[in-house]
XYZ file of C-alpha atoms in Angstrom:
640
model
C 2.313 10.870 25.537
C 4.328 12.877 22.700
C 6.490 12.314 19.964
C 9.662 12.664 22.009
C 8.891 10.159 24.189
C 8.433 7.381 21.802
C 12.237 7.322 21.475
C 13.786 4.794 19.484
C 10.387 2.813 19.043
C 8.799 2.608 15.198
C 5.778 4.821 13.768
C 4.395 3.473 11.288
C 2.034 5.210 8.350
C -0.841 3.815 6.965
C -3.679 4.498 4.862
C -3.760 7.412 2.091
C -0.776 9.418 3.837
C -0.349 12.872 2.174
C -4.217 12.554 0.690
C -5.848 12.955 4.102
C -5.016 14.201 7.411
C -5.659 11.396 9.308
C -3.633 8.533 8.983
C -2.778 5.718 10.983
C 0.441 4.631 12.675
C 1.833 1.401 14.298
C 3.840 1.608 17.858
C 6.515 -1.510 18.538
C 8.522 -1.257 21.471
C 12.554 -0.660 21.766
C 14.153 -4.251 20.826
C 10.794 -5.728 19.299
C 10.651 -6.312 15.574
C 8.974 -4.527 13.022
C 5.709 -6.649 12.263
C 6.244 -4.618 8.546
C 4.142 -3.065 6.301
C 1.538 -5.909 6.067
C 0.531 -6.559 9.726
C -2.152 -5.364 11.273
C -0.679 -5.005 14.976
C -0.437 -2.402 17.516
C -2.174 0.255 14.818
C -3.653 3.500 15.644
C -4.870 6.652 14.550
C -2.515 9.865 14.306
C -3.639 13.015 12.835
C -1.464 15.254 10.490
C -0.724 16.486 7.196
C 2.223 15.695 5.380
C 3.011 19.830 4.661
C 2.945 19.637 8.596
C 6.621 17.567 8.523
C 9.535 19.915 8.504
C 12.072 20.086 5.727
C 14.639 18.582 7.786
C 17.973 16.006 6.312
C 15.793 13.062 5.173
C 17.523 9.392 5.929
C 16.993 6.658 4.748
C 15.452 3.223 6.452
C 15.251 -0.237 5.396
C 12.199 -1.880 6.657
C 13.319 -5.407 8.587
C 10.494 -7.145 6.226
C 11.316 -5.560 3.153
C 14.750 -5.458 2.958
C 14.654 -4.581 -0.732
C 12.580 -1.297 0.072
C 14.054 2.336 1.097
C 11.845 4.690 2.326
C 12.529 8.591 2.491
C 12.402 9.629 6.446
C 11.055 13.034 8.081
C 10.970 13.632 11.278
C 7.905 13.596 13.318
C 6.428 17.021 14.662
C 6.960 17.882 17.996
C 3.736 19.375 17.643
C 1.825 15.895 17.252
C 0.746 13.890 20.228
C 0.827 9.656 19.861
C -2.198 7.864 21.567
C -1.606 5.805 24.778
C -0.451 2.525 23.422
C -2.814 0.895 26.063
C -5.335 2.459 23.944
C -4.615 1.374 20.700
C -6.647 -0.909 17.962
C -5.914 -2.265 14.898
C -7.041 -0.954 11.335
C -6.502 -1.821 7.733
C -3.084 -2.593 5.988
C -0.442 -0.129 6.553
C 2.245 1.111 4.787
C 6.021 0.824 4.885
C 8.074 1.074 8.079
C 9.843 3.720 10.062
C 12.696 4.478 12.300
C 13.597 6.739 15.119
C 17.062 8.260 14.356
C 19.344 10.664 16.913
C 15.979 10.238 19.699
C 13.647 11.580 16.847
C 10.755 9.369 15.453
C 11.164 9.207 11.864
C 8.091 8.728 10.120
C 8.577 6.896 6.699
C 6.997 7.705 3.311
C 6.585 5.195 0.352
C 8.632 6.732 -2.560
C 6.716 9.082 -4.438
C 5.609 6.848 -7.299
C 5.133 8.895 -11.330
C 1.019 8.339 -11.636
C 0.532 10.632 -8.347
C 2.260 13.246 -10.881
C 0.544 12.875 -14.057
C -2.981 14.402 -14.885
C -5.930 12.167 -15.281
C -5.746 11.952 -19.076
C -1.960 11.408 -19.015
C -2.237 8.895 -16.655
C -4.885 7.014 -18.863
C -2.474 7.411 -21.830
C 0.715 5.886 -19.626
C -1.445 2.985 -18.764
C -2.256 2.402 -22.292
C 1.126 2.560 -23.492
C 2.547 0.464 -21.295
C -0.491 -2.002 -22.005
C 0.894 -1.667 -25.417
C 3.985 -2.609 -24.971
C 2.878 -5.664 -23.178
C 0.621 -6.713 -26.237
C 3.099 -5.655 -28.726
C 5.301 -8.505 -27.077
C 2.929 -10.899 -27.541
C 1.525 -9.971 -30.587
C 5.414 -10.048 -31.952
C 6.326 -13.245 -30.564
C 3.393 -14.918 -31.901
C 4.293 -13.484 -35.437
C 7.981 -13.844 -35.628
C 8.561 -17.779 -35.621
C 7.172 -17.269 -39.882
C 10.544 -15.294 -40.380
C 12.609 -17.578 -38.186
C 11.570 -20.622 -40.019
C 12.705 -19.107 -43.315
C 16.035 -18.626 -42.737
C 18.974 -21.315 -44.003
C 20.823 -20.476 -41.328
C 18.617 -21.187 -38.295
C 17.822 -24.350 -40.070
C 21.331 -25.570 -39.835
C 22.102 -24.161 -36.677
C 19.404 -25.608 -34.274
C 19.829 -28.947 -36.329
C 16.610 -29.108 -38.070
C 17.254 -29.467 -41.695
C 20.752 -29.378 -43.892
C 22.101 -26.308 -46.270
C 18.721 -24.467 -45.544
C 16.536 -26.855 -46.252
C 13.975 -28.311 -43.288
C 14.395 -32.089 -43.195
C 12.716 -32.711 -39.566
C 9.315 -30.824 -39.917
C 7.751 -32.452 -37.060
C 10.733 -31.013 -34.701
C 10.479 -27.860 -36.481
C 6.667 -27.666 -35.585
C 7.722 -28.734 -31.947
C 9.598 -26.141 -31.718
C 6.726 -23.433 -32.644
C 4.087 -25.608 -30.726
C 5.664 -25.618 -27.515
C 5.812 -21.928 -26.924
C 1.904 -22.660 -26.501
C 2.535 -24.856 -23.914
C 4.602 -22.518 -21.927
C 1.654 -19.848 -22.568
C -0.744 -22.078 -20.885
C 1.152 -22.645 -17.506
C 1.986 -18.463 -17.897
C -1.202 -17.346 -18.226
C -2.724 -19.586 -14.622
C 0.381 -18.929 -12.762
C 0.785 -15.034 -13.617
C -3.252 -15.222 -13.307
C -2.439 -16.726 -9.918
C 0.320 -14.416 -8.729
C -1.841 -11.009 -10.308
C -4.840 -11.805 -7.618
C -2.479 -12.706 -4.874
C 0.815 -9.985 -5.018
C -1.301 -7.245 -7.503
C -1.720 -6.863 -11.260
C 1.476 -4.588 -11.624
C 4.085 -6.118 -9.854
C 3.167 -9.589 -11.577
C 3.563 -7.758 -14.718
C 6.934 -7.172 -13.950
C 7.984 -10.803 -13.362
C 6.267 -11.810 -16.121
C 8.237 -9.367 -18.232
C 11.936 -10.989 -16.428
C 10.569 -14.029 -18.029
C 10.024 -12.753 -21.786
C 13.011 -10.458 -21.585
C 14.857 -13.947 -20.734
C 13.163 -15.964 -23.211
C 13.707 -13.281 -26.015
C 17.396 -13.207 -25.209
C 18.132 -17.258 -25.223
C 15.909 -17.485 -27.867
C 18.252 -14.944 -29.847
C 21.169 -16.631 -28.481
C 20.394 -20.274 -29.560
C 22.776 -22.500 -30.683
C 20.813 -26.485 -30.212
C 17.489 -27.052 -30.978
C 17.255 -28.171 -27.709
C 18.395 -24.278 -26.326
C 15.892 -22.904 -28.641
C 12.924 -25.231 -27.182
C 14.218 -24.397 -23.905
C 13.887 -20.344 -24.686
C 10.613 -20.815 -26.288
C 8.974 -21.813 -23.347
C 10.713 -19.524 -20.937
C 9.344 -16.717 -23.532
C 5.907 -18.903 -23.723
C 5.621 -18.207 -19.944
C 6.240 -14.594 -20.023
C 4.179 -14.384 -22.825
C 1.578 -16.206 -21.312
C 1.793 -14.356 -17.857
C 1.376 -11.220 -19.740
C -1.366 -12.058 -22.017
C -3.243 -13.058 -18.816
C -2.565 -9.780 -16.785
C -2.612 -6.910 -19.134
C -6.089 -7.738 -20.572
C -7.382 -7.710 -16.661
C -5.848 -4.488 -15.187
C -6.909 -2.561 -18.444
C -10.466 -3.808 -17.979
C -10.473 -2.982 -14.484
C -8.759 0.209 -14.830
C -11.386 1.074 -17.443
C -14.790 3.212 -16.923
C -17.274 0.907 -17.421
C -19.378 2.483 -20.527
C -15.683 2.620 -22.865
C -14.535 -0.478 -21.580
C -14.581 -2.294 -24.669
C -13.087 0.851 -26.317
C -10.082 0.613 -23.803
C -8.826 -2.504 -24.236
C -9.580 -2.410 -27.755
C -7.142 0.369 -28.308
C -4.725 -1.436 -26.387
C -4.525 -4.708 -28.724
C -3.665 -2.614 -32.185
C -0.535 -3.603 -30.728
C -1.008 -7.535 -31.160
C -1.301 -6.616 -34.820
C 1.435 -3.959 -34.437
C 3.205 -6.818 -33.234
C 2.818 -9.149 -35.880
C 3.592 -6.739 -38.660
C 5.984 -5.701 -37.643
C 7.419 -9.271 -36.884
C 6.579 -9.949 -40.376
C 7.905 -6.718 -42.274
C 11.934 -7.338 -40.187
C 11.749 -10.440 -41.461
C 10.853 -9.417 -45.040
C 13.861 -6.407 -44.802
C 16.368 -8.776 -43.170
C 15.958 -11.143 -45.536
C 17.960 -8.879 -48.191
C 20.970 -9.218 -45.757
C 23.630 -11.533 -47.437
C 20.753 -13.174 -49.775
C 18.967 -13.874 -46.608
C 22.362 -16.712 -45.716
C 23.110 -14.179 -42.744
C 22.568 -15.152 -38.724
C 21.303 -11.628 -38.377
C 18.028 -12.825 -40.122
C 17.081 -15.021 -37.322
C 19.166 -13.487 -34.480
C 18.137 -9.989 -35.076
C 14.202 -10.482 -34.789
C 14.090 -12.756 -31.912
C 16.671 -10.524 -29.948
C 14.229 -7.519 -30.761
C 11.455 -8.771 -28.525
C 13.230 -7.950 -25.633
C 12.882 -3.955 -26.563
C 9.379 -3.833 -25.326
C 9.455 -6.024 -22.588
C 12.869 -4.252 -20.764
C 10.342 -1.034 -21.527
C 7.942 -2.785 -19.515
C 10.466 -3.484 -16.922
C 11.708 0.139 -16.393
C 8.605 1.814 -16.215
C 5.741 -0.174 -14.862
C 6.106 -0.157 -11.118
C 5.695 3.937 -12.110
C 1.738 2.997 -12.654
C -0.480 2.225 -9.710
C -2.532 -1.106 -8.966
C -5.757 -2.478 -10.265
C -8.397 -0.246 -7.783
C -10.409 -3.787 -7.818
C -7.253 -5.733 -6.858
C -6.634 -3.011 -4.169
C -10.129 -3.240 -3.081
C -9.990 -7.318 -3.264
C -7.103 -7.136 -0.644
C -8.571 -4.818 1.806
C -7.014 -1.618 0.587
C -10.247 0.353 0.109
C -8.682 4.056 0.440
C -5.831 2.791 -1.753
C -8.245 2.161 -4.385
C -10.281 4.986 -4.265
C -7.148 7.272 -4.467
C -7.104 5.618 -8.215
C -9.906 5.406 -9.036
C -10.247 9.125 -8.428
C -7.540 9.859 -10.117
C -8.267 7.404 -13.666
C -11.991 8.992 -13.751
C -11.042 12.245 -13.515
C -9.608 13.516 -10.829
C -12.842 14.442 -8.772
C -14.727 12.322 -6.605
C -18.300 12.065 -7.767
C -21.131 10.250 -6.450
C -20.718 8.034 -9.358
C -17.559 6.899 -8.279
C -18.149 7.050 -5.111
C -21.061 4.399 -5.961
C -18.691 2.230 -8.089
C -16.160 2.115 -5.102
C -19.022 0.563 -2.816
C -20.136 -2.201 -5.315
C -16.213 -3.081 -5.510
C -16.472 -2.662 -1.711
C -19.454 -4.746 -1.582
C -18.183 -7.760 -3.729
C -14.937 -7.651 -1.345
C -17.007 -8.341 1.460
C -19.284 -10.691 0.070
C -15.963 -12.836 -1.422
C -12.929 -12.033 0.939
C -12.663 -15.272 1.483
C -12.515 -16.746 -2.073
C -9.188 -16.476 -2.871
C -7.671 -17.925 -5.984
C -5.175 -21.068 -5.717
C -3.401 -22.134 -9.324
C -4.028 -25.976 -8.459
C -8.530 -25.244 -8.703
C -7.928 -24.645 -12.496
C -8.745 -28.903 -12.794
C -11.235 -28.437 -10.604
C -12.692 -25.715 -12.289
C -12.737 -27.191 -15.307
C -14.264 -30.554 -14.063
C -17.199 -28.750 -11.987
C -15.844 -30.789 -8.983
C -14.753 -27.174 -7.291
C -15.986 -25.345 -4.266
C -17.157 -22.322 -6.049
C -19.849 -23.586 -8.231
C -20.916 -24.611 -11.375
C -21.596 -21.072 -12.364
C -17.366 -20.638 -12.357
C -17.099 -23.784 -13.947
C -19.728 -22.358 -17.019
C -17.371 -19.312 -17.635
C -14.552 -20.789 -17.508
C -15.984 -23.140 -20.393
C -17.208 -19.990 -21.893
C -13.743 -18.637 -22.019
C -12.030 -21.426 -23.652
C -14.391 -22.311 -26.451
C -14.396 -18.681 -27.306
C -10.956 -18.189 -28.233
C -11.063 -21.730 -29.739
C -14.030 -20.450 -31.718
C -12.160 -17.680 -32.847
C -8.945 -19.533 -33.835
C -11.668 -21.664 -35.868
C -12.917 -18.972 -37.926
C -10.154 -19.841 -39.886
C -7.392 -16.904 -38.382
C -4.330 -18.849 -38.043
C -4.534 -20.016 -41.834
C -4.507 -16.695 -42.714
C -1.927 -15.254 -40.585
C 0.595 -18.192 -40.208
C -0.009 -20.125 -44.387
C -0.924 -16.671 -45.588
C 2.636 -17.189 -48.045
C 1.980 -20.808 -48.703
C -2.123 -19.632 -50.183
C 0.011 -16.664 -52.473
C 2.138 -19.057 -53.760
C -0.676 -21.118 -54.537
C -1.666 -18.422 -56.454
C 1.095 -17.747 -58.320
C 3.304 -15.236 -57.059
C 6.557 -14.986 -56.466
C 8.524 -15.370 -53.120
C 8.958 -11.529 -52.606
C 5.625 -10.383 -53.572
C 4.326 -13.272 -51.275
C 6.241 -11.918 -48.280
C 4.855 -8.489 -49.347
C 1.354 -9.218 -49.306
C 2.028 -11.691 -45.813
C 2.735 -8.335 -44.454
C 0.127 -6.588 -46.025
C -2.448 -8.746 -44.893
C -1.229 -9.029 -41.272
C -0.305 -4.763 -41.419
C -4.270 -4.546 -42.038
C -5.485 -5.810 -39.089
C -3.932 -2.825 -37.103
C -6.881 -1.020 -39.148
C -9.377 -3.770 -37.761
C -8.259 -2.996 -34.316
C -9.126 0.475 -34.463
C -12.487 -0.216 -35.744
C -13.550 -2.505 -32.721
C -12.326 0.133 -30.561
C -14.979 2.176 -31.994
C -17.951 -0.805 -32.090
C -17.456 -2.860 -29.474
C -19.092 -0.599 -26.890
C -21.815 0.560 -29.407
C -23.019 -2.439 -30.525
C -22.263 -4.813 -27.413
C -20.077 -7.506 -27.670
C -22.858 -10.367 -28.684
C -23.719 -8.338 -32.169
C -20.219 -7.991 -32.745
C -19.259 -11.959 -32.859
C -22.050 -12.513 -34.541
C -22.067 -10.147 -37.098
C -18.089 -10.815 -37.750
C -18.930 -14.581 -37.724
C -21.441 -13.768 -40.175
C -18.910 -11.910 -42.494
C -15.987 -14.150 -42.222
C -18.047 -16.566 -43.577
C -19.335 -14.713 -46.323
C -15.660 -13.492 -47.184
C -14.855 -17.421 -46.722
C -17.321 -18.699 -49.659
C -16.214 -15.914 -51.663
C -12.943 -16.416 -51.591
C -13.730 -20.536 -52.023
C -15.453 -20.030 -54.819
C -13.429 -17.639 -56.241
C -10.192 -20.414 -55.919
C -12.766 -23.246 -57.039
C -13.247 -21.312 -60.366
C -9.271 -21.122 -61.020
C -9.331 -24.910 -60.445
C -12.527 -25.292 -62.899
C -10.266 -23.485 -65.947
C -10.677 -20.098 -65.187
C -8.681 -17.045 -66.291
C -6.059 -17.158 -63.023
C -4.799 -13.444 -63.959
C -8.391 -11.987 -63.395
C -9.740 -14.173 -60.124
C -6.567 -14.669 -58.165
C -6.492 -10.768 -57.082
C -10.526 -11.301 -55.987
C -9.316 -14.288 -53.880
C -6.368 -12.730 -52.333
C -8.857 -9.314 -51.737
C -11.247 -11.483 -49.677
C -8.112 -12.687 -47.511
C -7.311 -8.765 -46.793
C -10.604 -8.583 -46.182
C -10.839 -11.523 -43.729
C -8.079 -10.035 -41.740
C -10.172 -6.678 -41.414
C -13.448 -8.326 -40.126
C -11.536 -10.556 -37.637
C -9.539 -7.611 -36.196
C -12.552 -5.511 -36.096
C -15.286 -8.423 -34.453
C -13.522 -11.612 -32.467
C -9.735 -10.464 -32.268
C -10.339 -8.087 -29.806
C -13.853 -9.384 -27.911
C -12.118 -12.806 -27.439
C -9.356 -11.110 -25.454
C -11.797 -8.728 -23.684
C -15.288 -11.146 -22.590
C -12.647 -13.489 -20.410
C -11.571 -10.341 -18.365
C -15.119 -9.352 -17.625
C -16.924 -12.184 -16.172
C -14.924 -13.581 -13.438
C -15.057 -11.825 -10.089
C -12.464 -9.799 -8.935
C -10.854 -12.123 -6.494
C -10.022 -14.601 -9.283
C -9.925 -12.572 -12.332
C -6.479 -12.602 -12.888
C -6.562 -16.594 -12.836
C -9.726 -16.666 -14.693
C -8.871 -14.986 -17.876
C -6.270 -17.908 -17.922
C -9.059 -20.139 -19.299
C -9.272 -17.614 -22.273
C -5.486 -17.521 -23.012
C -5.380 -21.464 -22.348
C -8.643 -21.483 -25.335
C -6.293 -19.453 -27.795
C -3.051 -21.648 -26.893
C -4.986 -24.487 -27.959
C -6.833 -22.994 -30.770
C -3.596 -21.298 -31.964
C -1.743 -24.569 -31.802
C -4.842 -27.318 -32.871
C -5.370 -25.144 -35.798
C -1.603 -24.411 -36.556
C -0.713 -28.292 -36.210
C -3.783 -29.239 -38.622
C -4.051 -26.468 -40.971
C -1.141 -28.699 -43.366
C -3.232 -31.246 -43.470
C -6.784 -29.883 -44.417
C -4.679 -27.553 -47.321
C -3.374 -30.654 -48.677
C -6.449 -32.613 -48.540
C -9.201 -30.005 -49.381
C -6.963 -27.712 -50.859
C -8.944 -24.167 -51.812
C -12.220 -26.148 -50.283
C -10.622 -25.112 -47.385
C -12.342 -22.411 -47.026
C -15.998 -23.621 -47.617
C -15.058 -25.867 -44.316
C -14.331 -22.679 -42.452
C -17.212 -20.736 -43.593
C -19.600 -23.514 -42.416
C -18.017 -23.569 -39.042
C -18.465 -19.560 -38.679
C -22.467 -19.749 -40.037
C -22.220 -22.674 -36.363
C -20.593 -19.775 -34.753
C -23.506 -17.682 -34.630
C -25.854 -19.150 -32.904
C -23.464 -20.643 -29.898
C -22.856 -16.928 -29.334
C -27.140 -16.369 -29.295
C -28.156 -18.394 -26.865
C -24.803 -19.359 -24.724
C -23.049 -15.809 -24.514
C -24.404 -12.851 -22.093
C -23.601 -9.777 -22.965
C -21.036 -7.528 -20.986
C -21.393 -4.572 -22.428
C -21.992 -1.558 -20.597
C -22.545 -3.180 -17.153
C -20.041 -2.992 -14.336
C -17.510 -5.720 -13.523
C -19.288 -6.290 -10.534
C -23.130 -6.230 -11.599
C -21.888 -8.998 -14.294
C -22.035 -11.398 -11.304
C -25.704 -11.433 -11.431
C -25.766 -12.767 -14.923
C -23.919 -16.279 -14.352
C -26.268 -16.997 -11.070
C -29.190 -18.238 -12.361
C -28.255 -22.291 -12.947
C -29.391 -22.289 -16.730
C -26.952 -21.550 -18.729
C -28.978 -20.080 -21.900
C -28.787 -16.217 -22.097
C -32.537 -15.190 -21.654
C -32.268 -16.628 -18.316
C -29.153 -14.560 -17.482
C -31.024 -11.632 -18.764
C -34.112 -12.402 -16.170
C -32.111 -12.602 -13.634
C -30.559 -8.720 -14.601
C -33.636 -7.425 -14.853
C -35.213 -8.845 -11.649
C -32.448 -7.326 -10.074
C -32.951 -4.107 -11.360
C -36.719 -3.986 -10.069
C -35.008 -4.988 -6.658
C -33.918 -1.729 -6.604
C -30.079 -3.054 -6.343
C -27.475 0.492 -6.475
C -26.173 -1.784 -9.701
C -24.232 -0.834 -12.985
C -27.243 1.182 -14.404
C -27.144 3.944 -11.866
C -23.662 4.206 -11.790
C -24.231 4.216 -15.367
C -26.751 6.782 -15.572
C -24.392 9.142 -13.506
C -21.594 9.194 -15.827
C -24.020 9.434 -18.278
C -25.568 12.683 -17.089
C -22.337 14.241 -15.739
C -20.623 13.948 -19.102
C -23.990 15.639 -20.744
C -23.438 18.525 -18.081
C -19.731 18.728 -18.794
C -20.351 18.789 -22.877
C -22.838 21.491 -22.909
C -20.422 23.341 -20.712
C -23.483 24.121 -17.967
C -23.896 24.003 -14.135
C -21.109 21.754 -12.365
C -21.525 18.494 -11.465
C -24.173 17.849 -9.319
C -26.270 14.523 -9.165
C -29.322 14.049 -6.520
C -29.102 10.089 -6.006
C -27.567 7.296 -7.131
């Protein structure tokens, strides 16, 4: 049977088209629908490259199930025989549709997306940026209610206060509180819709939602419009916070993992500083009486996230989602082309674990409504899902307990306790805040050294040190002492508190969450760590008043002693992640204790099983990168 014959009946491709010269096609019959790109009907194999199709006019077709998609067509070579339909099986997933047009099969190709363009390295870099962009949204909304709150004129105009000054602070906390709640139900349904539709295409309705939460927010007129367009923005926020950390950690190579995502959130403190330093500027604007100090930084939000809009559907999936969903070739094509653009027996032996924890979980998909379940043990996947997810959430709750959110969100109220005035205060806010950007870049360069578990515990142990210091130091203005001379120590240790937390717990409380769930429900997983810091972030936020006004500068003595409790939860409760694949983490949360020398047992016996686990892979990489440095013999590696 040839090509001609097949007259005005659909071929459709499949597989890695253009990457390999076999690829699969689907046969329906004149008058039949298209089953689309999805089904797995009437597919078979067809052998060709894609330099093989002639230049001829391209058309394009609108496949009946997509009706949003448009696919360049190219006309099948006469050359190329199709099977006997009688003959024909069915394979994996498929790509978009065709059409026969003037009684020539037209063969459809997907669009030619930007990543297939960029090298490697740049297309590490446009991950990363876009990444960015998606932290520097939430790092910016979380920072830019301070400003908000200090302008007379959003006071009077969402009907919280008279001539500037706040007379309803409870609605005026509501109003900052609730974006917390709308991050909770983001993160577990963009969680959700990440594992079921892909990490990047999520990302993009997640970024509708903050683009449309930024822009009512900015256009507020009510307080009831402004609580309205905080959670809208709450669940974009949320979405995003849930996503990004995920696809960078599965995008990542396993031994600069940490490193990766590290990178990525300097822009949550990018975010806040620069939150913080508008306000400070705009607040020169007509003595600070101006809309355009409130309107201005809540409309800029939407910058990154219409960013994110334009460009992200240019980057290509998670390779674990791909692999999750059956799309095996799919996700070695990227994970080829993130490692380096050369297929290596250590990828190849990363692509088979993913491979392997497909098969052994294809059908465990996630569904939003087992997040109770989860949380209550009462679910069908096991108590060892139900210990993570606890994991999760008392980790960021841990960290907003170290005593974070005092510093970033009453950093102004604790320098006018000291005695400056309102401008310097707003300077050193900024300050403070602008130096956890340096932080960032430090745990970048720890957290894969050192392993997450000496990190927390280490920064647990110096936040609490800075803590007393900075009690004591406050304690001895109180006592009579010279204010001039002590103050600056006190406000040093706060500068120095922001450093430590950056560099330790701001980024591994982001990163553990996206590690330890497997990759069917990682998406949704990580949702118990953003719902942990939504509740941290708001418990703390909501209480912080009170403990000021009651323990005043003892404040901090409370916190330290809760960090010096922080330190051994993380010792005998936390596993540690580091340099062990996303899949060989599994191991570590079967055994049914849930103390980490049993977690390491279990590792270990696994290793002397002789399982093809994280170590060889690791080993690989290891020695490949050796051969590469010292500019020797090319790559070669006898087993894996």
């Amino acid at each position: 049977m040839t090509a001609s014959s097949l007259t005005s009946r659909h071929l459709t491709p499949c597989g890695r088209l253009g990457a390999a010269p076999d690829s699969y096609v689907r046969w329906t019959p004149p008058g039949e629908h298209n089953p689309g790109p999805h089904s797995r009907e009437n597919l078979q194999s067809l052998s060709f490259h894609r330099g093989d199709l002639p230049p001829g006019p391209s058309k394009h077709f609108r496949s009946p199930r997509n009706q949003h998609n448009f696919f360049l067509s190219y006309p099948l070579p006469s050359s190329v025989s199709a099977p006997d339909p009688a003959n024909w099986g069915t394979t994996t997933r498929s790509l978009p549709s065709t059409a026969s047009t003037n009684d020539i099969v037209m063969v459809s190709f997907g669009k030619s997306t930007l990543w297939k363009k960029l090298s490697p390295s740049q297309l590490n870099a446009a991950i990363q940026i876009f990444a960015l962009l998606a932290i520097f949204f939430e790092g910016y909304d979380q920072g830019v209610m301070g400003g908000v709150n200090s302008a007379p004129n959003y006071i009077d105009e969402v009907g919280i206060g008279k001539n500037g000054v706040v007379t309803k602070a409870i609605h005026q906390g509501g109003i900052v509180a609730i974006y917390y709640l709308g991050a909770i139900v983001g993160c577990f349904g963009g969680g959700w819709m990440a594992d079921r539709i892909g990490r990047i295409d999520a990302t993009f309705y997640a970024a509708i939602f903050s683009t449309i939460g930024g822009a009512l927010q900015a256009a507020s007129i009510s307080s009831d419009m402004i609580l309205v367009s905080r959670v809208v923005s709450g669940l974009g926020t949320g979405a995003l916070t849930g996503i990004i950390p995920v696809y960078c950690s599965e995008i990542a190579n396993t031994a600069h993992r940490g490193r990766f995502l590290g990178l990525v959130f300097i822009a949550n403190y990018l975010g806040i500083s620069v939150a913080y330093w508008l306000a400070f500027g705009l607040a020169f604007v007509d003595n600070g009486q101006s809309a355009l100090r409130w309107r201005f930084i809540l409309a800029f939000q939407c910058i990154p996230a219409i960013l994110l809009l334009i460009g992200i559907k240019q980057l290509p999936d998670s390779p674990r989602y791909l692999t999750a969903v059956g799309r095996h070739e799919e996700a070695l094509d990227v994970l080829v082309h993130v490692r380096g653009g050369e297929l290596t027996p250590a990828i190849q032996a990363e692509h088979q674990m993913m491979v392997d924890a497909h098969t052994r979980n294809a059908d465990k998909r996630s569904n939003p409504f087992e997040v109770f379940t989860i949380l209550s043990g009462l679910g069908k996947r096991g108590g060892h899902i139900t210990r993570r997810a606890w994991l999760c959430v008392w980790l960021q709750i841990m960290a907003s307990w170290t005593g974070i959110t005092a510093v970033t969100v009453y950093s102004g109220v604790l320098f006018r306790q000291a005695g400056y005035s309102t401008v310097t205060q707003d300077g050193l806010s900024g300050g403070v805040n602008s130096i956890g950007i340096v932080g960032t870049i430090i745990s970048a360069w720890c957290v894969d050294r050192f392993g997450r578990r000496v990190n927390l515990m280490w920064g647990a142990f110096g936040l609490a040190c800075v803590n007393f210091i900075a009690g004591g130091l406050y304690e001895a203005v109180r006592q009579g002492g010279d204010a001039n001379h002590i103050t600056p120590g006190a406000v040093l240790m706060l500068f120095f508190f922001n450093l430590i937390y950056a560099a330790t717990w701001g980024t591994i409380a982001f990163l553990y969450p996206t590690e330890i769930f497997p990759s069917e429900m990682r998406a949704l997983g990580n949702g118990f760590g953003v719902t942990g810091w939504a509740i941290g972030c708001g418990w703390t936020t909501l209480v912080n008043p009170t403990i000021f006004d009651k323990l005043a500068n003892r404040t901090y003595f409370f916190f330290g002693g809760l960090n010096v409790i922080w330190i051994p939860i993380i010792y005998f409760l936390y596993p540690e992640t580091n340099n062990r694949t996303l899949e060989s983490i599994e191991v570590l949360f079967s055994p049914s204790s849930p103390f980490v020398w049993a977690s390491e047992r279990a590792y270990a016996q696994r290793d002397l099983a002789g399982s093809p686990d994280a170590k060889n892979v690791e080993r690989v990489s290891y020695e490949l990168e050796n051969v590469e440095q010292k500019g020797g013999i090319s790559r070669h590696v006898d087993q894996v």
